[in-house]
Structure formats: structure tokens, C-alpha cells
PDB file of C-alpha atoms in Angstrom:
ATOM      1  CA  MET A   1       0.000   0.000   0.000  1.00 55.00           C
ATOM      2  CA  ALA A   2       1.278   3.466  -0.884  1.00 62.00           C
ATOM      3  CA  GLN A   3       2.520   5.628   1.988  1.00 79.00           C
ATOM      4  CA  TYR A   4       2.040   9.001   0.272  1.00 80.00           C
ATOM      5  CA  ASP A   5      -1.117  10.780   1.480  1.00 85.00           C
ATOM      6  CA  LYS A   6      -1.624  14.282   0.080  1.00 87.00           C
ATOM      7  CA  ALA A   7      -4.632  14.962   2.337  1.00 90.00           C
ATOM      8  CA  ASP A   8      -2.534  14.177   5.424  1.00 92.00           C
ATOM      9  CA  LEU A   9       0.234  16.528   4.263  1.00 91.00           C
ATOM     10  CA  GLU A  10      -2.314  19.317   3.648  1.00 92.00           C
ATOM     11  CA  ARG A  11      -3.849  18.759   7.085  1.00 93.00           C
ATOM     12  CA  ARG A  12      -0.484  18.849   8.833  1.00 93.00           C
ATOM     13  CA  MET A  13       0.637  21.998   6.978  1.00 93.00           C
ATOM     14  CA  ALA A  14      -2.681  23.716   7.731  1.00 93.00           C
ATOM     15  CA  GLY A  15      -2.194  22.728  11.375  1.00 92.00           C
ATOM     16  CA  ALA A  16       1.167  24.514  11.425  1.00 92.00           C
ATOM     17  CA  VAL A  17      -0.474  27.685  10.080  1.00 92.00           C
ATOM     18  CA  GLU A  18      -3.321  27.487  12.631  1.00 92.00           C
ATOM     19  CA  SER A  19      -0.824  26.942  15.447  1.00 89.00           C
ATOM     20  CA  LEU A  20       1.103  30.009  14.304  1.00 89.00           C
ATOM     21  CA  LYS A  21      -2.085  32.101  14.201  1.00 87.00           C
ATOM     22  CA  GLY A  22      -2.866  30.989  17.751  1.00 83.00           C
ATOM     23  CA  ASP A  23       0.629  31.965  18.891  1.00 81.00           C
ATOM     24  CA  LEU A  24       0.410  35.337  17.136  1.00 83.00           C
ATOM     25  CA  SER A  25      -2.983  36.100  18.664  1.00 79.00           C
ATOM     26  CA  GLY A  26      -1.338  35.814  22.082  1.00 72.00           C
ATOM     27  CA  LEU A  27       1.046  38.673  21.308  1.00 73.00           C
ATOM     28  CA  ARG A  28      -0.428  41.816  22.713  1.00 66.00           C
ATOM     29  CA  THR A  29      -0.822  45.018  20.833  1.00 62.00           C
ATOM     30  CA  GLY A  30      -1.737  47.321  23.726  1.00 65.00           C
ATOM     31  CA  ARG A  31      -5.267  45.973  24.172  1.00 70.00           C
ATOM     32  CA  ALA A  32      -6.429  43.467  26.764  1.00 73.00           C
ATOM     33  CA  ASN A  33      -6.889  40.077  25.133  1.00 76.00           C
ATOM     34  CA  ILE A  34      -7.494  36.921  27.160  1.00 80.00           C
ATOM     35  CA  GLN A  35      -5.423  34.920  24.650  1.00 78.00           C
ATOM     36  CA  LEU A  36      -2.417  36.850  25.910  1.00 79.00           C
ATOM     37  CA  LEU A  37      -2.257  34.430  28.851  1.00 81.00           C
ATOM     38  CA  ASP A  38      -2.584  31.225  26.787  1.00 79.00           C
ATOM     39  CA  PRO A  39       1.143  30.378  26.984  1.00 79.00           C
ATOM     40  CA  VAL A  40       1.159  30.650  30.813  1.00 85.00           C
ATOM     41  CA  THR A  41       1.459  27.335  32.653  1.00 88.00           C
ATOM     42  CA  VAL A  42       1.105  27.094  36.420  1.00 91.00           C
ATOM     43  CA  GLU A  43       2.733  24.510  38.656  1.00 90.00           C
ATOM     44  CA  VAL A  44      -0.089  23.311  40.927  1.00 89.00           C
ATOM     45  CA  TYR A  45      -1.080  19.960  42.402  1.00 85.00           C
ATOM     46  CA  GLY A  46       2.334  18.577  41.443  1.00 86.00           C
ATOM     47  CA  ALA A  47       1.877  19.202  37.721  1.00 89.00           C
ATOM     48  CA  HIS A  48       2.203  21.988  35.151  1.00 89.00           C
ATOM     49  CA  MET A  49      -1.265  23.078  34.023  1.00 89.00           C
ATOM     50  CA  PRO A  50      -2.468  25.755  31.599  1.00 89.00           C
ATOM     51  CA  LEU A  51      -3.724  28.859  33.391  1.00 87.00           C
ATOM     52  CA  ASN A  52      -7.261  28.367  32.066  1.00 86.00           C
ATOM     53  CA  GLN A  53      -7.482  25.070  34.013  1.00 89.00           C
ATOM     54  CA  VAL A  54      -6.949  26.735  37.392  1.00 90.00           C
ATOM     55  CA  ALA A  55      -8.568  30.150  36.870  1.00 91.00           C
ATOM     56  CA  THR A  56     -11.026  32.158  34.812  1.00 91.00           C
ATOM     57  CA  VAL A  57      -9.482  34.855  32.637  1.00 90.00           C
ATOM     58  CA  SER A  58     -11.538  37.848  31.524  1.00 90.00           C
ATOM     59  CA  ALA A  59     -11.018  41.321  30.078  1.00 87.00           C
ATOM     60  CA  PRO A  60     -13.337  43.625  32.075  1.00 87.00           C
ATOM     61  CA  GLU A  61     -11.758  46.779  30.630  1.00 85.00           C
ATOM     62  CA  PRO A  62      -9.889  47.532  27.386  1.00 81.00           C
ATOM     63  CA  ARG A  63      -6.567  47.817  29.233  1.00 83.00           C
ATOM     64  CA  MET A  64      -7.078  45.326  32.088  1.00 88.00           C
ATOM     65  CA  LEU A  65      -7.141  41.549  32.411  1.00 88.00           C
ATOM     66  CA  SER A  66      -8.688  39.818  35.390  1.00 91.00           C
ATOM     67  CA  VAL A  67      -7.711  36.334  36.553  1.00 91.00           C
ATOM     68  CA  GLN A  68     -10.121  34.746  39.032  1.00 93.00           C
ATOM     69  CA  VAL A  69      -8.261  31.840  40.701  1.00 91.00           C
ATOM     70  CA  TRP A  70     -10.615  29.033  41.716  1.00 91.00           C
ATOM     71  CA  ASP A  71      -8.577  27.621  44.634  1.00 88.00           C
ATOM     72  CA  LYS A  72      -7.252  30.176  47.130  1.00 90.00           C
ATOM     73  CA  SER A  73      -4.072  28.122  47.670  1.00 90.00           C
ATOM     74  CA  ASN A  74      -3.159  28.573  43.994  1.00 89.00           C
ATOM     75  CA  VAL A  75      -3.070  32.391  44.001  1.00 90.00           C
ATOM     76  CA  GLY A  76       0.691  32.489  44.738  1.00 90.00           C
ATOM     77  CA  PRO A  77       1.680  29.983  42.037  1.00 91.00           C
ATOM     78  CA  VAL A  78      -0.554  31.743  39.463  1.00 90.00           C
ATOM     79  CA  ASP A  79       1.003  35.123  40.345  1.00 91.00           C
ATOM     80  CA  LYS A  80       4.501  33.630  40.036  1.00 90.00           C
ATOM     81  CA  ALA A  81       3.691  31.936  36.704  1.00 89.00           C
ATOM     82  CA  ILE A  82       2.362  35.157  35.150  1.00 87.00           C
ATOM     83  CA  ARG A  83       5.373  37.176  36.323  1.00 86.00           C
ATOM     84  CA  SER A  84       7.859  34.590  35.040  1.00 84.00           C
ATOM     85  CA  ALA A  85       6.120  34.075  31.645  1.00 78.00           C
ATOM     86  CA  GLY A  86       8.044  36.988  30.093  1.00 71.00           C
ATOM     87  CA  LEU A  87       4.898  38.842  29.050  1.00 73.00           C
ATOM     88  CA  GLY A  88       5.844  42.083  30.801  1.00 73.00           C
ATOM     89  CA  LEU A  89       2.801  41.919  33.081  1.00 79.00           C
ATOM     90  CA  ASN A  90       2.807  42.571  36.834  1.00 85.00           C
ATOM     91  CA  PRO A  91      -0.284  41.158  38.567  1.00 90.00           C
ATOM     92  CA  ILE A  92      -1.971  43.014  41.420  1.00 88.00           C
ATOM     93  CA  VAL A  93      -3.310  40.447  43.897  1.00 90.00           C
ATOM     94  CA  ASP A  94      -6.753  41.202  45.345  1.00 89.00           C
ATOM     95  CA  GLY A  95      -7.904  38.160  47.307  1.00 89.00           C
ATOM     96  CA  GLN A  96      -8.470  35.369  44.770  1.00 89.00           C
ATOM     97  CA  THR A  97      -8.447  37.813  41.877  1.00 91.00           C
ATOM     98  CA  LEU A  98      -5.345  38.995  40.063  1.00 91.00           C
ATOM     99  CA  ARG A  99      -5.663  42.219  38.078  1.00 92.00           C
ATOM    100  CA  LEU A 100      -3.249  42.697  35.214  1.00 88.00           C
ATOM    101  CA  PRO A 101      -3.019  46.259  33.901  1.00 88.00           C
ATOM    102  CA  ILE A 102      -1.845  46.310  30.291  1.00 82.00           C
ATOM    103  CA  PRO A 103       0.900  48.949  30.062  1.00 76.00           C
ATOM    104  CA  ASP A 104       1.414  51.111  26.993  1.00 76.00           C
ATOM    105  CA  LEU A 105       3.761  49.545  24.498  1.00 76.00           C
ATOM    106  CA  THR A 106       7.109  51.268  24.220  1.00 79.00           C
ATOM    107  CA  GLU A 107       9.006  51.278  20.946  1.00 84.00           C
ATOM    108  CA  GLU A 108      11.525  48.844  22.451  1.00 82.00           C
ATOM    109  CA  ARG A 109       8.767  46.444  23.571  1.00 78.00           C
ATOM    110  CA  ARG A 110       7.125  46.644  20.139  1.00 83.00           C
ATOM    111  CA  LYS A 111      10.409  45.587  18.513  1.00 85.00           C
ATOM    112  CA  GLU A 112      10.752  42.690  20.986  1.00 81.00           C
ATOM    113  CA  LEU A 113       7.221  41.521  20.157  1.00 83.00           C
ATOM    114  CA  ALA A 114       7.936  41.776  16.419  1.00 86.00           C
ATOM    115  CA  LYS A 115      11.043  39.601  16.912  1.00 87.00           C
ATOM    116  CA  LEU A 116       8.954  37.106  18.874  1.00 85.00           C
ATOM    117  CA  ALA A 117       6.413  37.009  16.022  1.00 88.00           C
ATOM    118  CA  SER A 118       9.277  36.276  13.611  1.00 90.00           C
ATOM    119  CA  LYS A 119      10.489  33.487  15.896  1.00 89.00           C
ATOM    120  CA  TYR A 120       7.004  31.915  15.926  1.00 90.00           C
ATOM    121  CA  ALA A 121       6.878  32.182  12.126  1.00 94.00           C
ATOM    122  CA  GLU A 122      10.244  30.456  11.740  1.00 94.00           C
ATOM    123  CA  GLY A 123       9.013  27.602  13.943  1.00 92.00           C
ATOM    124  CA  ALA A 124       5.968  27.226  11.694  1.00 94.00           C
ATOM    125  CA  ARG A 125       8.149  27.277   8.566  1.00 95.00           C
ATOM    126  CA  ILE A 126      10.329  24.533  10.041  1.00 95.00           C
ATOM    127  CA  ALA A 127       7.224  22.449  10.815  1.00 95.00           C
ATOM    128  CA  VAL A 128       6.010  22.860   7.210  1.00 95.00           C
ATOM    129  CA  ARG A 129       9.425  21.895   5.815  1.00 95.00           C
ATOM    130  CA  ASN A 130       9.417  18.794   8.040  1.00 95.00           C
ATOM    131  CA  VAL A 131       6.021  17.821   6.635  1.00 94.00           C
ATOM    132  CA  ARG A 132       7.393  18.356   3.098  1.00 95.00           C
ATOM    133  CA  ARG A 133      10.367  16.119   3.909  1.00 94.00           C
ATOM    134  CA  ASP A 134       8.032  13.394   5.196  1.00 93.00           C
ATOM    135  CA  GLY A 135       5.998  13.619   1.987  1.00 92.00           C
ATOM    136  CA  MET A 136       9.078  13.426  -0.222  1.00 93.00           C
ATOM    137  CA  ASP A 137      10.416  10.459   1.768  1.00 93.00           C
ATOM    138  CA  SER A 138       7.133   8.571   1.435  1.00 92.00           C
ATOM    139  CA  LEU A 139       7.123   9.201  -2.333  1.00 92.00           C
ATOM    140  CA  LYS A 140      10.651   7.804  -2.637  1.00 92.00           C
ATOM    141  CA  THR A 141       9.643   4.775  -0.573  1.00 92.00           C
ATOM    142  CA  ASP A 142       6.602   4.201  -2.794  1.00 91.00           C
ATOM    143  CA  GLU A 143       8.842   4.393  -5.884  1.00 91.00           C
ATOM    144  CA  LYS A 144      11.339   1.895  -4.421  1.00 91.00           C
ATOM    145  CA  LYS A 145       8.484  -0.528  -3.681  1.00 90.00           C
ATOM    146  CA  GLY A 146       7.385  -0.205  -7.307  1.00 89.00           C
ATOM    147  CA  GLU A 147       3.993   1.275  -6.396  1.00 90.00           C
ATOM    148  CA  ILE A 148       4.555   4.443  -8.448  1.00 90.00           C
ATOM    149  CA  SER A 149       6.745   5.296 -11.424  1.00 91.00           C
ATOM    150  CA  GLU A 150       9.608   7.778 -11.409  1.00 90.00           C
ATOM    151  CA  ASP A 151       7.565  10.233 -13.487  1.00 93.00           C
ATOM    152  CA  GLU A 152       4.641   9.996 -11.072  1.00 92.00           C
ATOM    153  CA  ARG A 153       6.998  10.529  -8.122  1.00 91.00           C
ATOM    154  CA  LYS A 154       8.428  13.652  -9.752  1.00 93.00           C
ATOM    155  CA  ARG A 155       4.942  14.993 -10.543  1.00 94.00           C
ATOM    156  CA  LYS A 156       3.786  14.412  -6.960  1.00 92.00           C
ATOM    157  CA  GLU A 157       6.994  15.968  -5.583  1.00 93.00           C
ATOM    158  CA  THR A 158       6.140  19.090  -7.603  1.00 94.00           C
ATOM    159  CA  GLU A 159       2.650  19.082  -6.020  1.00 94.00           C
ATOM    160  CA  VAL A 160       4.176  18.783  -2.538  1.00 94.00           C
ATOM    161  CA  GLN A 161       6.562  21.665  -3.273  1.00 94.00           C
ATOM    162  CA  LYS A 162       3.705  23.872  -4.537  1.00 95.00           C
ATOM    163  CA  LEU A 163       1.702  23.069  -1.389  1.00 94.00           C
ATOM    164  CA  THR A 164       4.741  23.906   0.740  1.00 95.00           C
ATOM    165  CA  ASP A 165       5.309  27.209  -1.066  1.00 95.00           C
ATOM    166  CA  SER A 166       1.690  28.308  -0.688  1.00 95.00           C
ATOM    167  CA  THR A 167       1.643  27.348   3.009  1.00 95.00           C
ATOM    168  CA  ILE A 168       4.846  29.294   3.680  1.00 95.00           C
ATOM    169  CA  ALA A 169       3.315  32.269   1.833  1.00 95.00           C
ATOM    170  CA  ASP A 170       0.327  32.044   4.226  1.00 94.00           C
ATOM    171  CA  ILE A 171       2.731  31.997   7.182  1.00 94.00           C
ATOM    172  CA  ASP A 172       4.596  35.039   5.840  1.00 95.00           C
ATOM    173  CA  ALA A 173       1.344  36.943   5.255  1.00 94.00           C
ATOM    174  CA  ALA A 174       0.036  36.240   8.776  1.00 92.00           C
ATOM    175  CA  THR A 175       3.362  37.249  10.306  1.00 93.00           C
ATOM    176  CA  ALA A 176       3.635  40.441   8.255  1.00 92.00           C
ATOM    177  CA  ALA A 177       0.099  41.466   9.276  1.00 90.00           C
ATOM    178  CA  LYS A 178       0.858  40.857  12.961  1.00 88.00           C
ATOM    179  CA  GLU A 179       4.180  42.725  12.793  1.00 88.00           C
ATOM    180  CA  LYS A 180       2.423  45.662  11.141  1.00 87.00           C
ATOM    181  CA  GLU A 181      -0.206  45.624  13.911  1.00 84.00           C
ATOM    182  CA  ILE A 182       2.463  45.410  16.644  1.00 82.00           C
ATOM    183  CA  LEU A 183       4.591  48.202  15.223  1.00 80.00           C
ATOM    184  CA  GLY A 184       1.524  50.396  14.783  1.00 75.00           C
ATOM    185  CA  GLN A 185       2.016  51.060  11.097  1.00 60.00           C
TER     186      GLN A 185
END
């Protein structure tokens, strides 16, 4: 049976783009966005858990996030996790609620966020290239087994390359739009 599966390659490449868009949505642009805290993991109950599994995150004001911790004993670990996440946020503890004022973005911070967006994009590009490599390898395996001809392998390799190029173009477009938004252009 042939190993090459174009639908699987498309799904995996689309997954890399969606993952990138999720990462980019977590980069703040001066407005409160609950997705900003998605990368935060908290060490509670002897395990690392996403913040949304130990607290409710909301944006009550345009420049304020609110984190309502469910278990009072977890307030300290949540506070520590947010401070150490590298998001530039300093929580104000008010009982079981942490308030996170969103500071104005300085030019320096905007450049840091743009670099971070580029780093996320490069990770997505690498994931897409790995999927391309897997596709090419499966085509070569199919050819060695005699399941496809050399001409068919070359034609399908061209398809895989076109799919890769269009997916990387999507990644570049999403990154450019986010960088433009971050830099306020």
C-alpha cells in the first residue's frame, strides 16, 4: 500500500499555520486580550497546568485583564507563573483575583514583540518543511516498492513543493500582518 497521502500533508501543513495564528494572537498590541495568557502554565497539584485550568481569565476593561483563581491556595503559584512568563505583566493580587493592567507599548517592547512574532513564524516554517520532507520520503519509498513510477513521483513531488510554497506564503502573510499591527504602522 502506498505511503504518500496528500490529504494528510495538507492537514499537517494547515495545522502549522493554525498553530502560528494561535501563537500570534497571544502577542499583545496594547489591548487586553485573554489569549495573551494562553502560553502561561502554572505549577499546581504537582503538575504543570495551563492557566485556564486553574482560573477564569476575563477582560473587564480595554486595558485590564482579570484572573479569578478558583482555589485560594493557587493564588501564589498563578502570580509567580504570570510574572515569570516573560509577558511584561505585573499582577496586582486582590484576594483570589489577580488584576493585570496592560501597560502602553514602548518602541523597544514593540520591537521585541515583532522579533517574537518572527520566531514563531520560523518555527511554523520549520514544521512545514518537516512535513514536506516526510511527503518526499514517502514518495521515494513508494517508488522503491514499485507502487509508483519515477515520473509519477516527480509529478507528486512538484505538487508537494507547490503546497509547501503556498503554506509558507500564508505563514509570511500572517506574520507580516501581525508585525504591522504590533509596530503600529
